[in-house]
Each structure stands twice: as C-alpha cells, then as structure tokens.
Coordinates of C-alpha atoms in Angstrom, one line a residue:
X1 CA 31.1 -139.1 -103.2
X2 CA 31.8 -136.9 -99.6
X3 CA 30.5 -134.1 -102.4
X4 CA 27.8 -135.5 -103.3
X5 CA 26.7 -136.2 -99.8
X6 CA 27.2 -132.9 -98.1
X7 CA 25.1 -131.1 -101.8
X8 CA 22.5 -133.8 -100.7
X9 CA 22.4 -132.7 -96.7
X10 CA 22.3 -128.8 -97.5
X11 CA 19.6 -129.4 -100.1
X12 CA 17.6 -131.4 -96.5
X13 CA 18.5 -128.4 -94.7
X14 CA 17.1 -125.8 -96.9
X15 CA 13.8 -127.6 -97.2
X16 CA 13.6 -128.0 -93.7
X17 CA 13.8 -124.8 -93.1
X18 CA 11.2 -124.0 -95.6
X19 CA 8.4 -125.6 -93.8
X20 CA 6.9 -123.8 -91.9
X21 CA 7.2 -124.4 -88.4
X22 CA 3.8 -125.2 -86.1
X23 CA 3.6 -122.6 -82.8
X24 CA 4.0 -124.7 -79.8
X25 CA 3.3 -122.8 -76.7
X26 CA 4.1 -123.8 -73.1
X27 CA 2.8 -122.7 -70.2
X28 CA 5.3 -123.4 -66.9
X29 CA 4.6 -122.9 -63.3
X30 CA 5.7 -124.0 -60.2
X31 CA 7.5 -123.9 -57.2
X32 CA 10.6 -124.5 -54.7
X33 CA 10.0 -124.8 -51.1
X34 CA 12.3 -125.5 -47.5
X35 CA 10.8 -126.4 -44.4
X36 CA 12.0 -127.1 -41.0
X37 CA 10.5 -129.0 -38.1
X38 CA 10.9 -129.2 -34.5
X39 CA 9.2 -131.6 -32.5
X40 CA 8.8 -132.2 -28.3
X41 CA 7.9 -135.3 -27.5
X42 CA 6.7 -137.0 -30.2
X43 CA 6.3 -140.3 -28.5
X44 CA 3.8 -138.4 -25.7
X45 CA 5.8 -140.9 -23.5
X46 CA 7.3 -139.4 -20.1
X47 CA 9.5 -142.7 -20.2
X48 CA 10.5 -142.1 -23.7
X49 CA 11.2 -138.6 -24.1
X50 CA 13.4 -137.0 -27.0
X51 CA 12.8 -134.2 -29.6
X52 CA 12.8 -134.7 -33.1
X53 CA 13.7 -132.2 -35.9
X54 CA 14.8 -132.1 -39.4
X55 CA 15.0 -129.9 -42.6
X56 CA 13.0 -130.8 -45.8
X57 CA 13.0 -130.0 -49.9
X58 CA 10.8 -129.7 -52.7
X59 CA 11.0 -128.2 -56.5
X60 CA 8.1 -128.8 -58.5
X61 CA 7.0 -127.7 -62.0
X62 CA 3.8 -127.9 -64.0
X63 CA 3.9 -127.7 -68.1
X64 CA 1.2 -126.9 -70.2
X65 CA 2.1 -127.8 -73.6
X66 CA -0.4 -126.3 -76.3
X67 CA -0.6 -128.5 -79.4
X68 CA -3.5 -126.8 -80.9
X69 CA -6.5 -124.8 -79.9
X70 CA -8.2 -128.1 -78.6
X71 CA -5.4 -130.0 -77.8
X72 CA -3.0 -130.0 -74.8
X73 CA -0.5 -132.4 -72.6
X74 CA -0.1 -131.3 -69.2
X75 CA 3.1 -132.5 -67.2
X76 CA 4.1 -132.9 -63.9
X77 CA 7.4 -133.3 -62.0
X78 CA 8.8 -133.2 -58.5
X79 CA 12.5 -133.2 -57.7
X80 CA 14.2 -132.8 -54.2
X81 CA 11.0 -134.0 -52.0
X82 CA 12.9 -135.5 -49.1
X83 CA 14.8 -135.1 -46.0
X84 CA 18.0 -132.9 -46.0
X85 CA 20.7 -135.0 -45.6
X86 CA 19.2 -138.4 -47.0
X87 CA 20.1 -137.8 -50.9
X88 CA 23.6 -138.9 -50.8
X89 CA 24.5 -140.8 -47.8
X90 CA 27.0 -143.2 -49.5
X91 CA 29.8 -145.0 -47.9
X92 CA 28.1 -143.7 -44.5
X93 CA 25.2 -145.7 -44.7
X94 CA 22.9 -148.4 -46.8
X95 CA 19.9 -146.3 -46.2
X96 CA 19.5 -143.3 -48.9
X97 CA 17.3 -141.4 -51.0
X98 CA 18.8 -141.5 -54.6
X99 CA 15.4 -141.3 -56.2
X100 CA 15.3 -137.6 -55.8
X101 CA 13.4 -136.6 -59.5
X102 CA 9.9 -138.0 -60.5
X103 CA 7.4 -137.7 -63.0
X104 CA 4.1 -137.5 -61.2
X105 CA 1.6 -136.5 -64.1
X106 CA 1.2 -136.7 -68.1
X107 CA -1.8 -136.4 -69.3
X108 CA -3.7 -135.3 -72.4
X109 CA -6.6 -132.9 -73.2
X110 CA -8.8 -132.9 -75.8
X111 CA -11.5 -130.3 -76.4
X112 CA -14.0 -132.1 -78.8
X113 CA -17.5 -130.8 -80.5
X114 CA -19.2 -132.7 -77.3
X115 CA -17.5 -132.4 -74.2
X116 CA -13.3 -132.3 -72.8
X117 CA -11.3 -135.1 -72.4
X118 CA -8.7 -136.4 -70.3
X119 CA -6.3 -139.1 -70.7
X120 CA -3.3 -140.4 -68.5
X121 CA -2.2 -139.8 -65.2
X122 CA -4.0 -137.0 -63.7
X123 CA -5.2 -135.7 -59.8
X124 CA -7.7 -137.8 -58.1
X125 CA -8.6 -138.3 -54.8
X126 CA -9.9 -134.5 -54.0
X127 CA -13.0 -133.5 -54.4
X128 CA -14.5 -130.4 -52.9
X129 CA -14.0 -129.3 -49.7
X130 CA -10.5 -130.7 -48.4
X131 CA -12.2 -132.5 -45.4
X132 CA -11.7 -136.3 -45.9
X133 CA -9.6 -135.8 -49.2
X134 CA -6.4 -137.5 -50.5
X135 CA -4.8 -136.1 -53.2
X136 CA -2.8 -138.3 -55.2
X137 CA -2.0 -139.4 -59.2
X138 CA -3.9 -141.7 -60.4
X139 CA -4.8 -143.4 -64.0
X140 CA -8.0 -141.6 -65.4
X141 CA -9.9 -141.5 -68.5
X142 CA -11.9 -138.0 -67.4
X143 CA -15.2 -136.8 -69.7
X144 CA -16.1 -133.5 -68.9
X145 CA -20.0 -132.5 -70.3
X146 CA -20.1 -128.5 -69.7
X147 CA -24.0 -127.4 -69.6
X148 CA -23.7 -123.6 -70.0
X149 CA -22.0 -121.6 -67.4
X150 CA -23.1 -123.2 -64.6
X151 CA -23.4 -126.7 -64.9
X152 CA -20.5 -129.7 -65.1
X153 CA -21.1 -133.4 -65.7
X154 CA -18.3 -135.3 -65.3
X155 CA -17.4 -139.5 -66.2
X156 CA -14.2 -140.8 -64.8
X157 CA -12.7 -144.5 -65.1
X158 CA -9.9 -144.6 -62.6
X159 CA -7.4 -147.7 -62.9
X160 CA -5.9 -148.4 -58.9
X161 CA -4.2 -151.9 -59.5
X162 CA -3.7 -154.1 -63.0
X163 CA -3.0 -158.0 -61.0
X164 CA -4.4 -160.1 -63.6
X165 CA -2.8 -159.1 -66.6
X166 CA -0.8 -162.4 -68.3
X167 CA -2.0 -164.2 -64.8
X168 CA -4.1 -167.2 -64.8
X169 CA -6.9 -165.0 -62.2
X170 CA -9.8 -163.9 -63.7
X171 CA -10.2 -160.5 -62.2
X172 CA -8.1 -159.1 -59.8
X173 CA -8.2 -155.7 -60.6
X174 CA -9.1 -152.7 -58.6
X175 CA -11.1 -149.9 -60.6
X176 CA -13.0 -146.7 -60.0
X177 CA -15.9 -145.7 -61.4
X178 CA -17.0 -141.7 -60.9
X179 CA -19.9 -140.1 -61.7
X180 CA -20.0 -136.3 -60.6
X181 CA -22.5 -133.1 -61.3
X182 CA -21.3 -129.7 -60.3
X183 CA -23.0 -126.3 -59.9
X184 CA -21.0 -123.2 -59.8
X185 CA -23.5 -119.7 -59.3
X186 CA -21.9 -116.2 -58.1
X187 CA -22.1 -116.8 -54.7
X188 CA -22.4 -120.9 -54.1
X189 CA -21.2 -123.7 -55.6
X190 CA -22.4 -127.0 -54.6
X191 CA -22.4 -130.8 -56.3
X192 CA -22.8 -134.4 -55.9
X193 CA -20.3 -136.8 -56.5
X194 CA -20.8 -141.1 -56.8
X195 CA -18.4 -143.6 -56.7
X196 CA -18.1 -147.4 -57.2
X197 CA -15.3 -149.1 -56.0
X198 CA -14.2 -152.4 -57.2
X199 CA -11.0 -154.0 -55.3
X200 CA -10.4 -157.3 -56.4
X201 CA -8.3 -159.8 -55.5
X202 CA -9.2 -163.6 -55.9
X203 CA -5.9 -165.2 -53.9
X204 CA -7.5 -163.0 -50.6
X205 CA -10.8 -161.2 -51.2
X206 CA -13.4 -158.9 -52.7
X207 CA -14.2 -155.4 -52.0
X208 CA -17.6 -154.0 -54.0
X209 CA -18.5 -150.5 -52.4
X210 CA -20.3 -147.5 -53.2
X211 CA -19.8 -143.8 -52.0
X212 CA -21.9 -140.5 -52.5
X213 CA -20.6 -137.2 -51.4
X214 CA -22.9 -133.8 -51.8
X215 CA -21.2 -130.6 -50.6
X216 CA -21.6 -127.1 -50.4
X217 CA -19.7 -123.7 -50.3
X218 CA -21.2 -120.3 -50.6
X219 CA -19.8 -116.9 -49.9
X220 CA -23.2 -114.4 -48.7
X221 CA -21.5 -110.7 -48.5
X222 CA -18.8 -110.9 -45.7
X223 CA -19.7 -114.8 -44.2
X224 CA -18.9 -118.0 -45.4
X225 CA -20.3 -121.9 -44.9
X226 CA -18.9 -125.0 -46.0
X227 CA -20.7 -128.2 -45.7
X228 CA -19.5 -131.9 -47.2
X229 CA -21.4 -135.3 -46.1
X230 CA -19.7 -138.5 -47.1
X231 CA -21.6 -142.3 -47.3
X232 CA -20.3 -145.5 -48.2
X233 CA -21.6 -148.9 -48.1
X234 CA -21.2 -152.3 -49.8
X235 CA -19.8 -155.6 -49.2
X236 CA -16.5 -157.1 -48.4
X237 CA -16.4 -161.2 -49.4
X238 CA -13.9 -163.0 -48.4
X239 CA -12.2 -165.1 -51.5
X240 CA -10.0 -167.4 -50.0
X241 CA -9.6 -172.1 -50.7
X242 CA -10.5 -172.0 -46.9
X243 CA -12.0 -168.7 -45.8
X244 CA -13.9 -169.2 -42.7
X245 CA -17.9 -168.7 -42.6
X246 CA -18.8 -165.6 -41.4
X247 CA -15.2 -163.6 -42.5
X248 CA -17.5 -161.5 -45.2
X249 CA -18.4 -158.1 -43.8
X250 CA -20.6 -155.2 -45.2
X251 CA -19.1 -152.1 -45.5
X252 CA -21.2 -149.0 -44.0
X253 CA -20.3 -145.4 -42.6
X254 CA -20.0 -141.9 -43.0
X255 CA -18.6 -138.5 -42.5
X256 CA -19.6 -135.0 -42.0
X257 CA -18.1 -131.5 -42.0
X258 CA -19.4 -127.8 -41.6
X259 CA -17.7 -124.9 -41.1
X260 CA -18.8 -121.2 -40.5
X261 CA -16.4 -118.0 -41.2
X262 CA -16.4 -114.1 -41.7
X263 CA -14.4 -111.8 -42.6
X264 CA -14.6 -108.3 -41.6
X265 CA -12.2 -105.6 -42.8
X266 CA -9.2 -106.9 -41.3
X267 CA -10.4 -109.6 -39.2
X268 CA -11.6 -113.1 -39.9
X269 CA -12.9 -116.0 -37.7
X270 CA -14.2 -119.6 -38.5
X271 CA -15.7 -122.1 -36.5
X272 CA -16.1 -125.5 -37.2
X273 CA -17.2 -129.1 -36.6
X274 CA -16.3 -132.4 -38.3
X275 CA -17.5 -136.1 -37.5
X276 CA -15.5 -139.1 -38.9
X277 CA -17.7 -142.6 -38.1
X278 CA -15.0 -145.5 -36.2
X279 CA -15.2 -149.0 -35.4
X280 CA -18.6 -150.1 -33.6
X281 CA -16.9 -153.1 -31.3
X282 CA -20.4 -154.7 -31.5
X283 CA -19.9 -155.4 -35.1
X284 CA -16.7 -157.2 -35.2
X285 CA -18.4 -160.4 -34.3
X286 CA -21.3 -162.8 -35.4
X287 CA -22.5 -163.2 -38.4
X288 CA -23.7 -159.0 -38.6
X289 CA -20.2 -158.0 -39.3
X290 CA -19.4 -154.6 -40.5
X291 CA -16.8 -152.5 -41.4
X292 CA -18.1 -148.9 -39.9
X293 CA -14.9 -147.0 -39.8
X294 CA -15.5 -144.3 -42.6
X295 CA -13.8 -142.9 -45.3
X296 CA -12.8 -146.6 -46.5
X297 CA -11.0 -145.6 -49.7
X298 CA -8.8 -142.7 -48.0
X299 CA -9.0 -142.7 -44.5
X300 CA -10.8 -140.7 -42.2
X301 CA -10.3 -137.1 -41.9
X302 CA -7.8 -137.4 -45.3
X303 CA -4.1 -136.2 -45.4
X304 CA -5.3 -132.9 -47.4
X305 CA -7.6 -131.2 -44.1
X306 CA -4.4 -129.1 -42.4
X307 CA -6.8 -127.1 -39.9
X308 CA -4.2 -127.7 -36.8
X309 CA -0.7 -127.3 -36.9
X310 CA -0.4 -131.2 -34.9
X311 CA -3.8 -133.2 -34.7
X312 CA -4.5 -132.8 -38.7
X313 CA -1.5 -131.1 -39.8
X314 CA -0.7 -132.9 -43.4
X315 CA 3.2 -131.2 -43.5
X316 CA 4.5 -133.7 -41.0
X317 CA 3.9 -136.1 -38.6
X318 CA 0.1 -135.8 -37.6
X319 CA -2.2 -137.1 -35.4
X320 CA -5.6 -137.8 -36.3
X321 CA -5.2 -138.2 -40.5
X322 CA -2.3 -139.6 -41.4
X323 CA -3.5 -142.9 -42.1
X324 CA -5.1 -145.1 -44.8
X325 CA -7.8 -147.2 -43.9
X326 CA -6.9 -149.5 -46.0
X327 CA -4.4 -150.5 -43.7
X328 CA -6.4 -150.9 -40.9
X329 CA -5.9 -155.1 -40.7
X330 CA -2.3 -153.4 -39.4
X331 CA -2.7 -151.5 -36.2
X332 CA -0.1 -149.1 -35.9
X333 CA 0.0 -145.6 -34.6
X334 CA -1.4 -144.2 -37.9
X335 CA -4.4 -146.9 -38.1
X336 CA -5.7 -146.5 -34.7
X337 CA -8.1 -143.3 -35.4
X338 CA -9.3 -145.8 -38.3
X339 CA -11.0 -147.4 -35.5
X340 CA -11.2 -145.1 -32.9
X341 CA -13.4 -142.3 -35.5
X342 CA -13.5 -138.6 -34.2
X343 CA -15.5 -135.9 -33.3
X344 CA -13.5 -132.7 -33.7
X345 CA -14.6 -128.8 -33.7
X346 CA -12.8 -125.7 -33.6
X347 CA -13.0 -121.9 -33.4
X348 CA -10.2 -119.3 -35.0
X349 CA -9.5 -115.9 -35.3
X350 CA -7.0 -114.0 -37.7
X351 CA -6.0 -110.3 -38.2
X352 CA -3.9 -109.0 -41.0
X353 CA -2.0 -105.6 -40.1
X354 CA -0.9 -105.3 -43.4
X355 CA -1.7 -106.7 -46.9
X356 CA 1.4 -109.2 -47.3
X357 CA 1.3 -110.2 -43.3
X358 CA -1.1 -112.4 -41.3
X359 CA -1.7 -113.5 -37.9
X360 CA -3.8 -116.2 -36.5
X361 CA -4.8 -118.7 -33.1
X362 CA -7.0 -121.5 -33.2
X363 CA -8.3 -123.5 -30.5
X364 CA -9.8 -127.0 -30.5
X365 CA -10.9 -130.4 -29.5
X366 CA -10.9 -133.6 -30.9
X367 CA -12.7 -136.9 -28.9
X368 CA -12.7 -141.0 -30.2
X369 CA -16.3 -141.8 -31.8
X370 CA -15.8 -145.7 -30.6
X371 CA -13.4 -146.5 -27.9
X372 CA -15.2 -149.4 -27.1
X373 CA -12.3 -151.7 -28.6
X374 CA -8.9 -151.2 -28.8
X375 CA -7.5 -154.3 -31.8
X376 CA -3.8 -153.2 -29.6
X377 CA -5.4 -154.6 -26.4
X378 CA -8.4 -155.8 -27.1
X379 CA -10.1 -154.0 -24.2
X380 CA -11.9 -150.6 -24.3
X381 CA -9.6 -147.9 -24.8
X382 CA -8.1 -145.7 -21.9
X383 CA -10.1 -142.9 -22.4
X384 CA -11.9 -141.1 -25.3
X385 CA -10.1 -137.7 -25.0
X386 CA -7.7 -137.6 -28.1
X387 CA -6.8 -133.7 -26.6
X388 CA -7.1 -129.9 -27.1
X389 CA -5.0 -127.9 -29.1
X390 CA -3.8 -124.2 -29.3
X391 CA -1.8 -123.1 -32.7
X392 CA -0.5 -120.2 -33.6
X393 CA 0.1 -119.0 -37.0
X394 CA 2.0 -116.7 -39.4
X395 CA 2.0 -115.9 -43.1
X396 CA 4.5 -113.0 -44.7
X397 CA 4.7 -112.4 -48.1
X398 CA 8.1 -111.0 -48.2
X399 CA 7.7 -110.6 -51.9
X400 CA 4.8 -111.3 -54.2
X401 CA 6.4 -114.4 -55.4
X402 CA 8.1 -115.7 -51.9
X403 CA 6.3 -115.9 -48.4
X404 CA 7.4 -117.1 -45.1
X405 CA 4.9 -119.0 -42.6
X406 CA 5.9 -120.1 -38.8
X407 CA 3.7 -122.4 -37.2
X408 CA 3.5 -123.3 -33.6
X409 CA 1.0 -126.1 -31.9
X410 CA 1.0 -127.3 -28.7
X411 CA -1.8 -130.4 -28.1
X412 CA -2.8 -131.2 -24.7
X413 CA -3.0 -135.1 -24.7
X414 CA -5.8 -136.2 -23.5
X415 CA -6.4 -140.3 -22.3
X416 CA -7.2 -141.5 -25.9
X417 CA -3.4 -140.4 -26.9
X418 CA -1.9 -143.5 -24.9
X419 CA -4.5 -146.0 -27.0
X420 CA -2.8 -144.4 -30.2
X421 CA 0.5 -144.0 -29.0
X422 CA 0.8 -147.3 -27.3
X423 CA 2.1 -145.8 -24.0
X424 CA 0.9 -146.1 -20.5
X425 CA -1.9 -143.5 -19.7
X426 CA 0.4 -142.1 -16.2
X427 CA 2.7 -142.0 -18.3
X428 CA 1.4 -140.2 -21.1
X429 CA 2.8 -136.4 -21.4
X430 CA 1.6 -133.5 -24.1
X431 CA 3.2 -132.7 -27.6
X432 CA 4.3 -129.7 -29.0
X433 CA 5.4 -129.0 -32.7
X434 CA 7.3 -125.8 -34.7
X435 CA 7.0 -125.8 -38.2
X436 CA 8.2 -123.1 -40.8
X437 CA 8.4 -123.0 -44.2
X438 CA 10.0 -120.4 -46.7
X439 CA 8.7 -120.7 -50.5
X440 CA 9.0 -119.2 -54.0
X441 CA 6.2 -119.8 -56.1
X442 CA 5.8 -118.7 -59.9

C-alpha cells in the first residue's frame, strides 16, 4: 500500500510541475528610519521647567503584487513605529509597546474597459496641497474615470465607523462620500474636490456636512504658487431621549492657504500665508449656534503641513496642528487651536552648496483668529500672540539611498501660548526643539 501511495504522490508531482506556472511579479519599496528629539521646555512653564528627549523607530514596506496586466493588490506594513525603549519593558513595568508590526493597507486594483478601481483599505485623508491634510487608512471603494491626458474624475465611498451592524439602531454609521475632478497640464495642475460627511450616531447625535476644496499648483519657469481654499457647512442635530432645545448647531467655516516660491540656480525662497477659521464666542449661545472652527473632519492646519520645525511640525510634539477637531467637546492642550483658529505666514530661504547637501532658515508668525473665549476659563484668552519662530534646517544625502536631516526651532511664546498650555501668562517662558533623523529609503 506505502507503494502504491508514494507511485500515486510522484505521479501529483510530475503533473504539477507540468503546469505551467503564471508570472507573478512584485514590486517592493520602502524604508527604515531613526530619529531623535530634544526638547526645552515643553511645558513653556517657568514653574514647570524640564527637558524632554527620546529616540524613535520605523521600517516600513510597500508591495505591489501584479496578478495580471489589469489586476493588482497593493500592501502595506509598518513595523518598529514607537519609542526606543517601550517594545519590551516586561517585569519593569505594565506599560509597553508589544504591538510593534501592523498591516496598514490591502487593497485591490482593477483596470476595467471603463475606468480603475480600488477596493480595501487604501490612503485617504490627503488631497492636494498638504495644508489642512490628514493622512491616514481608511475603507474605500475608489472609481477612477481617466478623460485623456489631462483630465481625472474620481467616486470614492469611504466607510469611517460600522455601529449598527447586528444592533437594534437604525443608522449609526459614519460614511464619506467623495466626489473629485483633477486637471494635470505641463506647468499647473489644479482640481475640485466635494465631500459629504455623514456621522451618525442615534444614542448621542447626528452630524450631516458638506466640504468643497479647489486648489492650485503651477510651476511658471523658475517661480512657484500654491493655493488651496477649504469650506464646510451643514448641520449638527442633537439625538438624544432628553436633548435640550437649542443643543443642534450648524456647522460653517473655512480655510485658506497660498504660498509663493523660486528657485534660482542654487538658491530658493518661499513665502507664505495660511488662515484656519476658530470659534466665534458669539455663536456658542442662543438659538444661532454654530460650530465655526474649520477643518471639522481633520482639524485645522492637519497633521501632514510640517512648514516649522515646532508650531506645525508633524514629527513630534507640535503646536498649532496636532489636534482633531473632532475632539474639541475635550479641551486639552491639542484642542485649544480648534477654537482659538490661526493666522500664520512665513518667509524662507535655502541654498544648496552641493547637489546631495541643503541648507535652510525660516522665519514666522502665527496669531489666534478668535480669542474671544477660552472653554479652559471661560474668559477671553490672555492674548492672541501664539509666537514667532526661527528654524534652521539641514538635509545630506550621504548616499543616494540614505540622507541625514538636523532640525533646530526655537518659538518665541507669545501671550496666546499660556491659553494653550494652561500656564500663567508671567509665568510663561519660550520653547525650543532639535530634531534629527537618519533614513534609508529604497
């Protein structure tokens, strides 16, 4: 019989190896990074001073497996991303990081007769410009309608929350609908994108809102200009047995950012300005209630703008976006530009001595839009200043495949700092941050 079986399993093996075997090709890149920060004062508190500093680790890879021709699964996954020293604390203490290798996309392409699509968990949250992004994964059904060269219309159904499966609530569910039309020529590009938000949940309350966002960004021989305007409005309703009259609010604000840059031979310089809408104190009350502080979905300025090295840096601990204004019922020190808005500009120069080395300073401002209410104190804030801040910047490719960057800001706190900081304003001292990073890319 044992004879009989093993003529039986060659006989498999020969015929399996007969067929003939479908290419499968994959595409990897990717990347492994270390960073180190140093920070002075991160409490801007002369009464509660202390320095904070800490290594960090990331290895990510992207796959592109190639079915067919017209059919691909992309992968993502990140291993590492946390705090040196936090993986394996054991016996030493109840507070690790074992969760140290994630999945973060799959998704599908299919390139039909009639357009591409995309299916599974994909990048969202960026469109654009990166002022007022945040990129994430989310759930996505993508259709992408290619009009020649130049023209992209694109469908998206984006799944945030699934509360009312098996439940006895009839729609609790928070969804995204996208519509987008892009417009890519030699020397501009420039599109329109829609939103409608639906963020449902019938044990608290219903949020029904709508967002456009046109941009721009054209290259014209050696200058540059960016532009990106933001808009939402709808209606919040409130859901609950006993909500109280007048707790429904309409939803209604907007951002704007422009920037201006050249570069000439080895020098470069930009110059910018950027506007995110806050609270208007008047319309917390009475029955004309209204959320105004923009970027709802995101919040404000969005983690992915990294123009300074401390007010917007998105590597770290910043200032002015690292927030989601969802949160804002919370005030903490991350939700108080939700309400306090921003007006912040700034000008930069760079020069590169060499091809694989460059050098840069930038300078700027940042004031609150509303400080009219503080939700910490409920009294205007102590000042509408959020500071000025000079960075410094370096970037070495040591090889073509590893670079080097050092990054040093130092903000000078201005009044506004001690509203989002929670400190006395005599008290209240200025920051300074170092920040390096070493990466090899592939």
């Amino acid at each position: 019989m044992k004879r009989y079986i093993s003529i039986a399993l060659a006989l498999c093996l020969v015929a399996a190896l007969s067929v003939p075997v479908m290419a499968l090709e994959i595409e990897t890149k990717g990347g492994y990074r270390v960073r180190g920060f140093s920070y002075k004062n991160p409490s801007f508190d002369d009464q509660n001073k202390y320095t904070d500093a800490k290594y960090d680790h990331r290895l990510r890879m992207d796959h592109v497996l190639t079915v067919a021709d017209n059919l691909k699964l992309s992968v993502r996954w990140t291993a590492f991303d946390n705090t040196w020293g936090t993986e394996n604390l054991g016996a030493y203490s109840t507070v690790g990081d074992y969760n140290t290798f994630f999945v973060n996309r799959a998704f599908m392409t299919y390139i039909s007769p009639i357009g591409k699509f995309d299916v599974g968990r994909m990048l969202g949250g960026a469109w654009a410009l990166p002022f007022g992004d945040y990129a994430g994964d989310f759930n996505r059904i993508k259709y992408t309608l290619p009009i020649g060269d130049k023209v992209a219309l694109l469908g998206i159904i984006q799944k945030g929350a699934e509360r009312d499966f098996g439940a006895a609530r009839s729609d609790a569910d928070s969804d995204v609908y996208y519509l987008v039309g892009n417009y890519k020529a030699e020397k501009f590009s420039t599109g329109l994108l829609t939103a409608h938000v639906r963020n449902n949940n019938n044990e608290a309350g219903e949020q029904a809102y709508y967002a456009a966002v046109p941009y721009f960004d054209g290259k014209f021989g050696p200058i540059g200009f960016m532009l990106e305007f933001a808009y939402e409005f709808g209606r919040y309703n409130d859901e609950r047995t006993a909500a109280v009259a007048g707790n429904d609010m309409e939803i209604g604000a907007f951002t704007f950012g422009a920037e201006l840059n050249g570069h000439h031979g080895a020098f470069g310089w930009e110059t910018g300005y950027g506007h995110v809408q806050g609270q208007d104190a008047r319309r917390l009350a009475g029955r004309d209630r209204k959320f105004t502080f923009a970027n709802f979905a995101y919040g404000g300025l969005g983690q992915d703008w990294d123009k300074f090295v401390y007010l917007t840096d998105t590597s770290g601990t910043a200032i002015l976006n690292n927030y989601c204004s969802n949160d804002a019922g919370t005030v903490t020190d991350a939700t108080m530009p939700a309400y306090g808005g921003v007006h912040i500009w700034w000008l930069g120069i760079s020069y590169a001595p060499k091809e694989n080395l460059k050098l840069s300073v930038l300078g700027g401002a940042a004031r609150a839009a509303e400080y009219d209410f503080n939700p910490r104190t409920g009294r205007p804030w102590q000042g509408a200043d959020y500071g000025q801040e000079l960075d410094f910047k370096a970037s070495w490719d040591i090889t073509p495949n590893l670079n080097y960057a050092f990054n040093f800001g130092w903000l000078f706190a201005g009044d506004a700092m001690a509203d989002v900081k929670g400190v006395n304003k005599i008290d209240l001292q200025d920051g300074c941050k170092i920040y390096h990073k070493l990466e090899i890319s592939f």
